[in-house]
């Protein structure tokens, strides 16, 4: 074989690797963004997480976000380029790890409406945790101006027999103090409830909510406080909201910043 022929063979060899079908996986806190090259003749792209089928996509699609994944966890992905008859033309593989929502999120009041000075800012720290019964979840701590941290979710351990019991508003228990100091910041009325109880909690990959019943003057009302974690143009953010039934909804302090809605929108700062 001549030197010229050898050069052509080597050029074709390296070109085949240069244009080989490839899959790129980019980890996010509870999802992974996949992107891949085009394969001629493809009708479907089939996505897998490990051995589990995820989705079949049209041949024009070049990216896909696999959601509902655990934080700080390694995952493997594969993609198969297939014909109408399910013949596999090319396959590609990638591994990556999800990142974490952990950190401090901050909201600043941009108005003069601050509930008598109680809501000039809002800071919440997120901490990933695991439990044998519920799996991965997040602890949320409200950071007070005096440096105190209040655990606002979950208020009770998942196996705590006292969870769901009525608690006096002036209770000195850790849960009582945390609930009272947190609730006071959002209460715009001059009155305080007599007692409260956790009705239920709901946990998802990037959201958590607590359903609370509150009793005042013989009237029982329901409130729900929720936290949604999400990405906004590459920035980690948190939506913190509290909604209530009846009179409870009227006395709850809502986000006064224009253009942000009722929920407090916090941005991760560290």
PDB file of C-alpha atoms in Angstrom:
ATOM      1  CA  UNK A   1       0.000   0.000   0.000  1.00  0.00           C
ATOM      2  CA  UNK A   2       1.387   3.396  -0.943  1.00  0.00           C
ATOM      3  CA  UNK A   3       1.888   6.259   1.476  1.00  0.00           C
ATOM      4  CA  UNK A   4      -0.912   8.137  -0.299  1.00  0.00           C
ATOM      5  CA  UNK A   5      -3.314   5.207   0.198  1.00  0.00           C
ATOM      6  CA  UNK A   6      -2.323   4.865   3.869  1.00  0.00           C
ATOM      7  CA  UNK A   7      -2.977   8.579   4.387  1.00  0.00           C
ATOM      8  CA  UNK A   8      -6.450   8.298   2.875  1.00  0.00           C
ATOM      9  CA  UNK A   9      -7.306   5.294   5.073  1.00  0.00           C
ATOM     10  CA  UNK A  10      -6.136   7.098   8.231  1.00  0.00           C
ATOM     11  CA  UNK A  11      -8.108  10.200   7.260  1.00  0.00           C
ATOM     12  CA  UNK A  12     -11.276   8.167   6.833  1.00  0.00           C
ATOM     13  CA  UNK A  13     -10.581   6.349  10.133  1.00  0.00           C
ATOM     14  CA  UNK A  14     -10.284   9.548  12.161  1.00  0.00           C
ATOM     15  CA  UNK A  15     -13.200  11.145  10.310  1.00  0.00           C
ATOM     16  CA  UNK A  16     -15.439   8.277  11.389  1.00  0.00           C
ATOM     17  CA  UNK A  17     -14.678   9.098  15.038  1.00  0.00           C
ATOM     18  CA  UNK A  18     -15.029  12.823  14.454  1.00  0.00           C
ATOM     19  CA  UNK A  19     -18.582  12.427  13.177  1.00  0.00           C
ATOM     20  CA  UNK A  20     -19.583   9.454  15.339  1.00  0.00           C
ATOM     21  CA  UNK A  21     -23.018   9.508  16.989  1.00  0.00           C
ATOM     22  CA  UNK A  22     -22.558  10.979  20.463  1.00  0.00           C
ATOM     23  CA  UNK A  23     -24.714  11.696  23.501  1.00  0.00           C
ATOM     24  CA  UNK A  24     -24.010  14.537  25.936  1.00  0.00           C
ATOM     25  CA  UNK A  25     -25.488  14.512  29.449  1.00  0.00           C
ATOM     26  CA  UNK A  26     -25.525  17.640  31.632  1.00  0.00           C
ATOM     27  CA  UNK A  27     -26.508  17.201  35.282  1.00  0.00           C
ATOM     28  CA  UNK A  28     -28.946  19.536  37.021  1.00  0.00           C
ATOM     29  CA  UNK A  29     -30.263  19.330  40.613  1.00  0.00           C
ATOM     30  CA  UNK A  30     -33.149  16.919  39.884  1.00  0.00           C
ATOM     31  CA  UNK A  31     -32.854  16.342  36.149  1.00  0.00           C
ATOM     32  CA  UNK A  32     -30.363  15.703  33.347  1.00  0.00           C
ATOM     33  CA  UNK A  33     -30.348  17.457  29.980  1.00  0.00           C
ATOM     34  CA  UNK A  34     -29.455  15.147  27.090  1.00  0.00           C
ATOM     35  CA  UNK A  35     -28.365  16.326  23.641  1.00  0.00           C
ATOM     36  CA  UNK A  36     -27.198  14.304  20.636  1.00  0.00           C
ATOM     37  CA  UNK A  37     -26.156  14.360  16.995  1.00  0.00           C
ATOM     38  CA  UNK A  38     -28.388  13.699  14.015  1.00  0.00           C
ATOM     39  CA  UNK A  39     -28.333  10.227  12.480  1.00  0.00           C
ATOM     40  CA  UNK A  40     -29.392  10.004   8.849  1.00  0.00           C
ATOM     41  CA  UNK A  41     -32.402   7.785   8.211  1.00  0.00           C
ATOM     42  CA  UNK A  42     -33.671   7.984  11.806  1.00  0.00           C
ATOM     43  CA  UNK A  43     -37.424   7.966  12.427  1.00  0.00           C
ATOM     44  CA  UNK A  44     -37.328   7.661  16.226  1.00  0.00           C
ATOM     45  CA  UNK A  45     -34.850   8.344  19.021  1.00  0.00           C
ATOM     46  CA  UNK A  46     -35.440   6.099  22.046  1.00  0.00           C
ATOM     47  CA  UNK A  47     -34.132   7.332  25.419  1.00  0.00           C
ATOM     48  CA  UNK A  48     -33.219   5.039  28.317  1.00  0.00           C
ATOM     49  CA  UNK A  49     -32.095   5.617  31.902  1.00  0.00           C
ATOM     50  CA  UNK A  50     -30.083   2.547  32.715  1.00  0.00           C
ATOM     51  CA  UNK A  51     -32.299  -0.241  31.367  1.00  0.00           C
ATOM     52  CA  UNK A  52     -35.526   1.703  31.853  1.00  0.00           C
ATOM     53  CA  UNK A  53     -37.255   3.138  28.802  1.00  0.00           C
ATOM     54  CA  UNK A  54     -37.924   6.877  29.163  1.00  0.00           C
ATOM     55  CA  UNK A  55     -39.331   8.261  25.937  1.00  0.00           C
ATOM     56  CA  UNK A  56     -39.600   7.841  22.163  1.00  0.00           C
ATOM     57  CA  UNK A  57     -38.914  11.093  20.327  1.00  0.00           C
ATOM     58  CA  UNK A  58     -39.440  12.360  16.816  1.00  0.00           C
ATOM     59  CA  UNK A  59     -36.432  12.387  14.485  1.00  0.00           C
ATOM     60  CA  UNK A  60     -36.349  16.207  14.523  1.00  0.00           C
ATOM     61  CA  UNK A  61     -35.676  16.355  18.286  1.00  0.00           C
ATOM     62  CA  UNK A  62     -32.072  16.893  19.395  1.00  0.00           C
ATOM     63  CA  UNK A  63     -32.404  17.297  23.166  1.00  0.00           C
ATOM     64  CA  UNK A  64     -34.471  15.981  26.039  1.00  0.00           C
ATOM     65  CA  UNK A  65     -34.585  16.657  29.792  1.00  0.00           C
ATOM     66  CA  UNK A  66     -34.975  13.574  31.980  1.00  0.00           C
ATOM     67  CA  UNK A  67     -36.787  14.818  35.087  1.00  0.00           C
ATOM     68  CA  UNK A  68     -37.703  13.507  38.559  1.00  0.00           C
ATOM     69  CA  UNK A  69     -34.195  12.356  39.411  1.00  0.00           C
ATOM     70  CA  UNK A  70     -32.531  12.251  42.809  1.00  0.00           C
ATOM     71  CA  UNK A  71     -29.989  14.953  43.653  1.00  0.00           C
ATOM     72  CA  UNK A  72     -26.275  14.130  43.970  1.00  0.00           C
ATOM     73  CA  UNK A  73     -26.801  10.788  42.240  1.00  0.00           C
ATOM     74  CA  UNK A  74     -24.986   9.083  39.345  1.00  0.00           C
ATOM     75  CA  UNK A  75     -27.030   8.038  36.310  1.00  0.00           C
ATOM     76  CA  UNK A  76     -26.311   6.327  33.003  1.00  0.00           C
ATOM     77  CA  UNK A  77     -28.215   7.121  29.815  1.00  0.00           C
ATOM     78  CA  UNK A  78     -28.439   5.697  26.338  1.00  0.00           C
ATOM     79  CA  UNK A  79     -30.086   6.689  23.088  1.00  0.00           C
ATOM     80  CA  UNK A  80     -30.925   4.511  20.112  1.00  0.00           C
ATOM     81  CA  UNK A  81     -31.526   5.930  16.644  1.00  0.00           C
ATOM     82  CA  UNK A  82     -34.140   3.682  15.031  1.00  0.00           C
ATOM     83  CA  UNK A  83     -36.022   3.229  11.774  1.00  0.00           C
ATOM     84  CA  UNK A  84     -39.760   2.852  11.287  1.00  0.00           C
ATOM     85  CA  UNK A  85     -39.260  -0.925  11.654  1.00  0.00           C
ATOM     86  CA  UNK A  86     -37.368  -0.473  14.947  1.00  0.00           C
ATOM     87  CA  UNK A  87     -34.029  -1.284  13.369  1.00  0.00           C
ATOM     88  CA  UNK A  88     -31.251   0.300  15.401  1.00  0.00           C
ATOM     89  CA  UNK A  89     -29.021   2.468  13.230  1.00  0.00           C
ATOM     90  CA  UNK A  90     -26.757   3.869  15.940  1.00  0.00           C
ATOM     91  CA  UNK A  91     -26.560   3.876  19.732  1.00  0.00           C
ATOM     92  CA  UNK A  92     -24.781   6.203  22.134  1.00  0.00           C
ATOM     93  CA  UNK A  93     -24.145   6.208  25.873  1.00  0.00           C
ATOM     94  CA  UNK A  94     -23.331   8.774  28.557  1.00  0.00           C
ATOM     95  CA  UNK A  95     -22.943   8.958  32.327  1.00  0.00           C
ATOM     96  CA  UNK A  96     -23.251  11.937  34.644  1.00  0.00           C
ATOM     97  CA  UNK A  97     -24.330  12.952  38.140  1.00  0.00           C
ATOM     98  CA  UNK A  98     -27.095  15.288  39.159  1.00  0.00           C
ATOM     99  CA  UNK A  99     -26.146  18.342  41.189  1.00  0.00           C
ATOM    100  CA  UNK A 100     -27.806  19.622  44.371  1.00  0.00           C
ATOM    101  CA  UNK A 101     -30.403  22.183  45.415  1.00  0.00           C
ATOM    102  CA  UNK A 102     -28.499  22.734  48.681  1.00  0.00           C
ATOM    103  CA  UNK A 103     -27.679  26.307  49.615  1.00  0.00           C
ATOM    104  CA  UNK A 104     -29.156  29.586  50.841  1.00  0.00           C
ATOM    105  CA  UNK A 105     -31.932  31.293  48.879  1.00  0.00           C
ATOM    106  CA  UNK A 106     -32.760  34.952  49.389  1.00  0.00           C
ATOM    107  CA  UNK A 107     -35.664  37.329  48.699  1.00  0.00           C
ATOM    108  CA  UNK A 108     -35.544  41.091  49.277  1.00  0.00           C
ATOM    109  CA  UNK A 109     -38.562  43.320  49.781  1.00  0.00           C
ATOM    110  CA  UNK A 110     -38.387  46.118  47.224  1.00  0.00           C
ATOM    111  CA  UNK A 111     -41.381  48.012  48.646  1.00  0.00           C
ATOM    112  CA  UNK A 112     -42.413  49.841  51.834  1.00  0.00           C
ATOM    113  CA  UNK A 113     -45.079  47.210  52.555  1.00  0.00           C
ATOM    114  CA  UNK A 114     -43.201  45.051  55.049  1.00  0.00           C
ATOM    115  CA  UNK A 115     -45.828  43.900  57.592  1.00  0.00           C
ATOM    116  CA  UNK A 116     -44.650  46.317  60.288  1.00  0.00           C
ATOM    117  CA  UNK A 117     -40.977  45.624  59.624  1.00  0.00           C
ATOM    118  CA  UNK A 118     -41.298  41.853  59.881  1.00  0.00           C
ATOM    119  CA  UNK A 119     -40.802  41.080  56.194  1.00  0.00           C
ATOM    120  CA  UNK A 120     -37.919  43.121  54.835  1.00  0.00           C
ATOM    121  CA  UNK A 121     -36.273  39.956  53.539  1.00  0.00           C
ATOM    122  CA  UNK A 122     -36.625  36.206  53.483  1.00  0.00           C
ATOM    123  CA  UNK A 123     -33.761  33.699  53.576  1.00  0.00           C
ATOM    124  CA  UNK A 124     -34.166  29.922  53.480  1.00  0.00           C
ATOM    125  CA  UNK A 125     -31.461  27.258  53.574  1.00  0.00           C
ATOM    126  CA  UNK A 126     -31.985  23.970  51.731  1.00  0.00           C
ATOM    127  CA  UNK A 127     -30.405  20.736  52.909  1.00  0.00           C
ATOM    128  CA  UNK A 128     -30.763  17.369  51.162  1.00  0.00           C
ATOM    129  CA  UNK A 129     -31.651  14.490  53.473  1.00  0.00           C
ATOM    130  CA  UNK A 130     -32.689  10.844  53.267  1.00  0.00           C
ATOM    131  CA  UNK A 131     -35.188   8.794  55.220  1.00  0.00           C
ATOM    132  CA  UNK A 132     -35.735   5.043  55.125  1.00  0.00           C
ATOM    133  CA  UNK A 133     -39.494   5.439  54.677  1.00  0.00           C
ATOM    134  CA  UNK A 134     -39.777   8.382  52.256  1.00  0.00           C
ATOM    135  CA  UNK A 135     -36.399   8.307  50.518  1.00  0.00           C
ATOM    136  CA  UNK A 136     -34.679  11.536  49.533  1.00  0.00           C
ATOM    137  CA  UNK A 137     -36.243  14.823  50.633  1.00  0.00           C
ATOM    138  CA  UNK A 138     -35.186  18.340  51.634  1.00  0.00           C
ATOM    139  CA  UNK A 139     -34.987  20.086  54.990  1.00  0.00           C
ATOM    140  CA  UNK A 140     -35.777  23.799  54.912  1.00  0.00           C
ATOM    141  CA  UNK A 141     -34.445  26.258  57.484  1.00  0.00           C
ATOM    142  CA  UNK A 142     -35.601  29.864  57.736  1.00  0.00           C
ATOM    143  CA  UNK A 143     -32.684  32.156  58.613  1.00  0.00           C
ATOM    144  CA  UNK A 144     -33.670  34.897  61.044  1.00  0.00           C
ATOM    145  CA  UNK A 145     -32.043  38.327  61.318  1.00  0.00           C
ATOM    146  CA  UNK A 146     -30.531  37.416  64.704  1.00  0.00           C
ATOM    147  CA  UNK A 147     -28.721  34.435  63.200  1.00  0.00           C
ATOM    148  CA  UNK A 148     -31.197  31.824  64.446  1.00  0.00           C
ATOM    149  CA  UNK A 149     -32.166  28.971  62.100  1.00  0.00           C
ATOM    150  CA  UNK A 150     -35.745  27.704  62.248  1.00  0.00           C
ATOM    151  CA  UNK A 151     -36.510  24.349  60.703  1.00  0.00           C
ATOM    152  CA  UNK A 152     -39.757  25.023  58.874  1.00  0.00           C
ATOM    153  CA  UNK A 153     -40.054  21.731  56.953  1.00  0.00           C
ATOM    154  CA  UNK A 154     -40.595  19.095  57.970  1.00  0.00           C
ATOM    155  CA  UNK A 155     -41.514  20.192  61.482  1.00  0.00           C
ATOM    156  CA  UNK A 156     -41.540  16.593  62.721  1.00  0.00           C
ATOM    157  CA  UNK A 157     -39.504  13.509  61.942  1.00  0.00           C
ATOM    158  CA  UNK A 158     -41.523  11.194  59.734  1.00  0.00           C
ATOM    159  CA  UNK A 159     -41.825   8.552  62.455  1.00  0.00           C
ATOM    160  CA  UNK A 160     -42.580  11.008  65.294  1.00  0.00           C
ATOM    161  CA  UNK A 161     -45.805   9.876  67.058  1.00  0.00           C
ATOM    162  CA  UNK A 162     -46.579  13.494  67.981  1.00  0.00           C
ATOM    163  CA  UNK A 163     -46.894  14.526  64.343  1.00  0.00           C
ATOM    164  CA  UNK A 164     -50.516  15.385  63.610  1.00  0.00           C
ATOM    165  CA  UNK A 165     -51.374  16.237  67.216  1.00  0.00           C
ATOM    166  CA  UNK A 166     -52.757  19.654  68.204  1.00  0.00           C
ATOM    167  CA  UNK A 167     -50.116  22.043  69.561  1.00  0.00           C
ATOM    168  CA  UNK A 168     -50.707  25.163  71.661  1.00  0.00           C
ATOM    169  CA  UNK A 169     -49.590  28.291  69.830  1.00  0.00           C
ATOM    170  CA  UNK A 170     -47.386  29.282  72.788  1.00  0.00           C
ATOM    171  CA  UNK A 171     -45.756  25.843  72.989  1.00  0.00           C
ATOM    172  CA  UNK A 172     -42.058  25.886  73.924  1.00  0.00           C
ATOM    173  CA  UNK A 173     -41.302  22.710  71.943  1.00  0.00           C
ATOM    174  CA  UNK A 174     -38.860  23.094  69.020  1.00  0.00           C
ATOM    175  CA  UNK A 175     -41.755  22.637  66.594  1.00  0.00           C
ATOM    176  CA  UNK A 176     -43.895  25.113  68.513  1.00  0.00           C
ATOM    177  CA  UNK A 177     -41.209  27.802  68.569  1.00  0.00           C
ATOM    178  CA  UNK A 178     -40.415  27.304  64.891  1.00  0.00           C
ATOM    179  CA  UNK A 179     -44.047  27.428  63.817  1.00  0.00           C
ATOM    180  CA  UNK A 180     -44.856  30.469  65.975  1.00  0.00           C
ATOM    181  CA  UNK A 181     -41.893  32.573  64.854  1.00  0.00           C
ATOM    182  CA  UNK A 182     -42.437  31.646  61.225  1.00  0.00           C
ATOM    183  CA  UNK A 183     -46.212  32.185  61.317  1.00  0.00           C
ATOM    184  CA  UNK A 184     -45.855  35.553  63.048  1.00  0.00           C
ATOM    185  CA  UNK A 185     -43.894  36.945  60.108  1.00  0.00           C
ATOM    186  CA  UNK A 186     -46.773  36.210  57.733  1.00  0.00           C
ATOM    187  CA  UNK A 187     -49.669  37.139  60.038  1.00  0.00           C
ATOM    188  CA  UNK A 188     -50.918  40.646  59.208  1.00  0.00           C
ATOM    189  CA  UNK A 189     -53.654  40.657  61.870  1.00  0.00           C
ATOM    190  CA  UNK A 190     -53.235  41.637  65.564  1.00  0.00           C
ATOM    191  CA  UNK A 191     -54.575  38.232  66.625  1.00  0.00           C
ATOM    192  CA  UNK A 192     -52.795  34.917  67.099  1.00  0.00           C
ATOM    193  CA  UNK A 193     -54.288  31.429  66.724  1.00  0.00           C
ATOM    194  CA  UNK A 194     -54.902  29.271  69.759  1.00  0.00           C
ATOM    195  CA  UNK A 195     -53.439  26.039  68.420  1.00  0.00           C
ATOM    196  CA  UNK A 196     -52.352  24.262  65.253  1.00  0.00           C
ATOM    197  CA  UNK A 197     -51.631  20.803  63.860  1.00  0.00           C
ATOM    198  CA  UNK A 198     -49.889  19.288  60.848  1.00  0.00           C
ATOM    199  CA  UNK A 199     -52.535  17.587  58.737  1.00  0.00           C
ATOM    200  CA  UNK A 200     -50.169  16.099  56.140  1.00  0.00           C
ATOM    201  CA  UNK A 201     -46.948  16.694  54.223  1.00  0.00           C
ATOM    202  CA  UNK A 202     -46.311  16.077  50.533  1.00  0.00           C
ATOM    203  CA  UNK A 203     -42.801  15.507  49.173  1.00  0.00           C
ATOM    204  CA  UNK A 204     -41.591  15.409  45.572  1.00  0.00           C
ATOM    205  CA  UNK A 205     -38.182  15.578  43.886  1.00  0.00           C
ATOM    206  CA  UNK A 206     -38.091  19.378  43.794  1.00  0.00           C
ATOM    207  CA  UNK A 207     -41.098  20.459  45.840  1.00  0.00           C
ATOM    208  CA  UNK A 208     -42.462  20.085  49.372  1.00  0.00           C
ATOM    209  CA  UNK A 209     -45.642  21.238  51.069  1.00  0.00           C
ATOM    210  CA  UNK A 210     -47.198  21.149  54.529  1.00  0.00           C
ATOM    211  CA  UNK A 211     -50.935  21.236  55.169  1.00  0.00           C
ATOM    212  CA  UNK A 212     -51.706  22.886  58.495  1.00  0.00           C
ATOM    213  CA  UNK A 213     -54.961  23.270  60.427  1.00  0.00           C
ATOM    214  CA  UNK A 214     -55.183  26.299  62.702  1.00  0.00           C
ATOM    215  CA  UNK A 215     -57.786  26.970  65.368  1.00  0.00           C
ATOM    216  CA  UNK A 216     -58.686  30.500  66.495  1.00  0.00           C
ATOM    217  CA  UNK A 217     -61.798  31.650  68.387  1.00  0.00           C
ATOM    218  CA  UNK A 218     -63.409  28.278  67.787  1.00  0.00           C
ATOM    219  CA  UNK A 219     -62.880  28.466  64.026  1.00  0.00           C
ATOM    220  CA  UNK A 220     -60.633  25.944  62.284  1.00  0.00           C
ATOM    221  CA  UNK A 221     -59.019  26.986  59.002  1.00  0.00           C
ATOM    222  CA  UNK A 222     -56.696  25.206  56.601  1.00  0.00           C
ATOM    223  CA  UNK A 223     -53.452  26.556  55.184  1.00  0.00           C
ATOM    224  CA  UNK A 224     -50.843  25.049  52.904  1.00  0.00           C
ATOM    225  CA  UNK A 225     -47.239  26.204  52.734  1.00  0.00           C
ATOM    226  CA  UNK A 226     -45.240  25.012  49.770  1.00  0.00           C
ATOM    227  CA  UNK A 227     -41.769  25.299  48.329  1.00  0.00           C
ATOM    228  CA  UNK A 228     -40.948  24.695  44.669  1.00  0.00           C
ATOM    229  CA  UNK A 229     -37.326  24.552  43.523  1.00  0.00           C
ATOM    230  CA  UNK A 230     -36.615  25.296  39.872  1.00  0.00           C
ATOM    231  CA  UNK A 231     -34.074  26.541  37.341  1.00  0.00           C
ATOM    232  CA  UNK A 232     -34.533  29.907  35.640  1.00  0.00           C
ATOM    233  CA  UNK A 233     -32.029  30.519  32.845  1.00  0.00           C
ATOM    234  CA  UNK A 234     -29.368  28.569  34.693  1.00  0.00           C
ATOM    235  CA  UNK A 235     -30.094  30.164  38.100  1.00  0.00           C
ATOM    236  CA  UNK A 236     -31.461  28.104  41.012  1.00  0.00           C
ATOM    237  CA  UNK A 237     -34.622  29.635  42.419  1.00  0.00           C
ATOM    238  CA  UNK A 238     -37.275  28.902  45.008  1.00  0.00           C
ATOM    239  CA  UNK A 239     -40.963  29.753  45.068  1.00  0.00           C
ATOM    240  CA  UNK A 240     -42.231  29.948  48.655  1.00  0.00           C
ATOM    241  CA  UNK A 241     -45.969  30.382  49.173  1.00  0.00           C
ATOM    242  CA  UNK A 242     -48.658  30.071  51.834  1.00  0.00           C
ATOM    243  CA  UNK A 243     -52.340  29.899  50.950  1.00  0.00           C
ATOM    244  CA  UNK A 244     -55.290  29.574  53.301  1.00  0.00           C
ATOM    245  CA  UNK A 245     -59.002  29.020  53.399  1.00  0.00           C
ATOM    246  CA  UNK A 246     -61.504  31.664  54.456  1.00  0.00           C
ATOM    247  CA  UNK A 247     -60.235  34.369  56.780  1.00  0.00           C
ATOM    248  CA  UNK A 248     -56.770  32.782  56.922  1.00  0.00           C
ATOM    249  CA  UNK A 249     -56.095  33.760  53.328  1.00  0.00           C
ATOM    250  CA  UNK A 250     -57.008  37.395  54.031  1.00  0.00           C
ATOM    251  CA  UNK A 251     -54.528  37.809  56.900  1.00  0.00           C
ATOM    252  CA  UNK A 252     -51.560  36.121  55.226  1.00  0.00           C
ATOM    253  CA  UNK A 253     -48.799  38.438  54.049  1.00  0.00           C
ATOM    254  CA  UNK A 254     -48.178  38.007  50.313  1.00  0.00           C
ATOM    255  CA  UNK A 255     -45.212  39.061  48.181  1.00  0.00           C
ATOM    256  CA  UNK A 256     -45.560  42.837  47.665  1.00  0.00           C
ATOM    257  CA  UNK A 257     -42.893  43.082  44.951  1.00  0.00           C
ATOM    258  CA  UNK A 258     -44.446  44.035  41.611  1.00  0.00           C
ATOM    259  CA  UNK A 259     -44.347  41.427  38.871  1.00  0.00           C
ATOM    260  CA  UNK A 260     -43.570  38.468  41.154  1.00  0.00           C
ATOM    261  CA  UNK A 261     -47.081  37.315  42.069  1.00  0.00           C
ATOM    262  CA  UNK A 262     -48.189  36.255  45.554  1.00  0.00           C
ATOM    263  CA  UNK A 263     -45.415  33.714  46.111  1.00  0.00           C
ATOM    264  CA  UNK A 264     -41.989  34.811  47.337  1.00  0.00           C
ATOM    265  CA  UNK A 265     -39.342  34.195  44.667  1.00  0.00           C
ATOM    266  CA  UNK A 266     -35.947  33.506  46.251  1.00  0.00           C
ATOM    267  CA  UNK A 267     -32.642  33.229  44.396  1.00  0.00           C
ATOM    268  CA  UNK A 268     -29.781  30.966  45.481  1.00  0.00           C
ATOM    269  CA  UNK A 269     -26.947  33.168  46.756  1.00  0.00           C
ATOM    270  CA  UNK A 270     -24.571  30.571  48.224  1.00  0.00           C
TER     271      UNK A 270
END
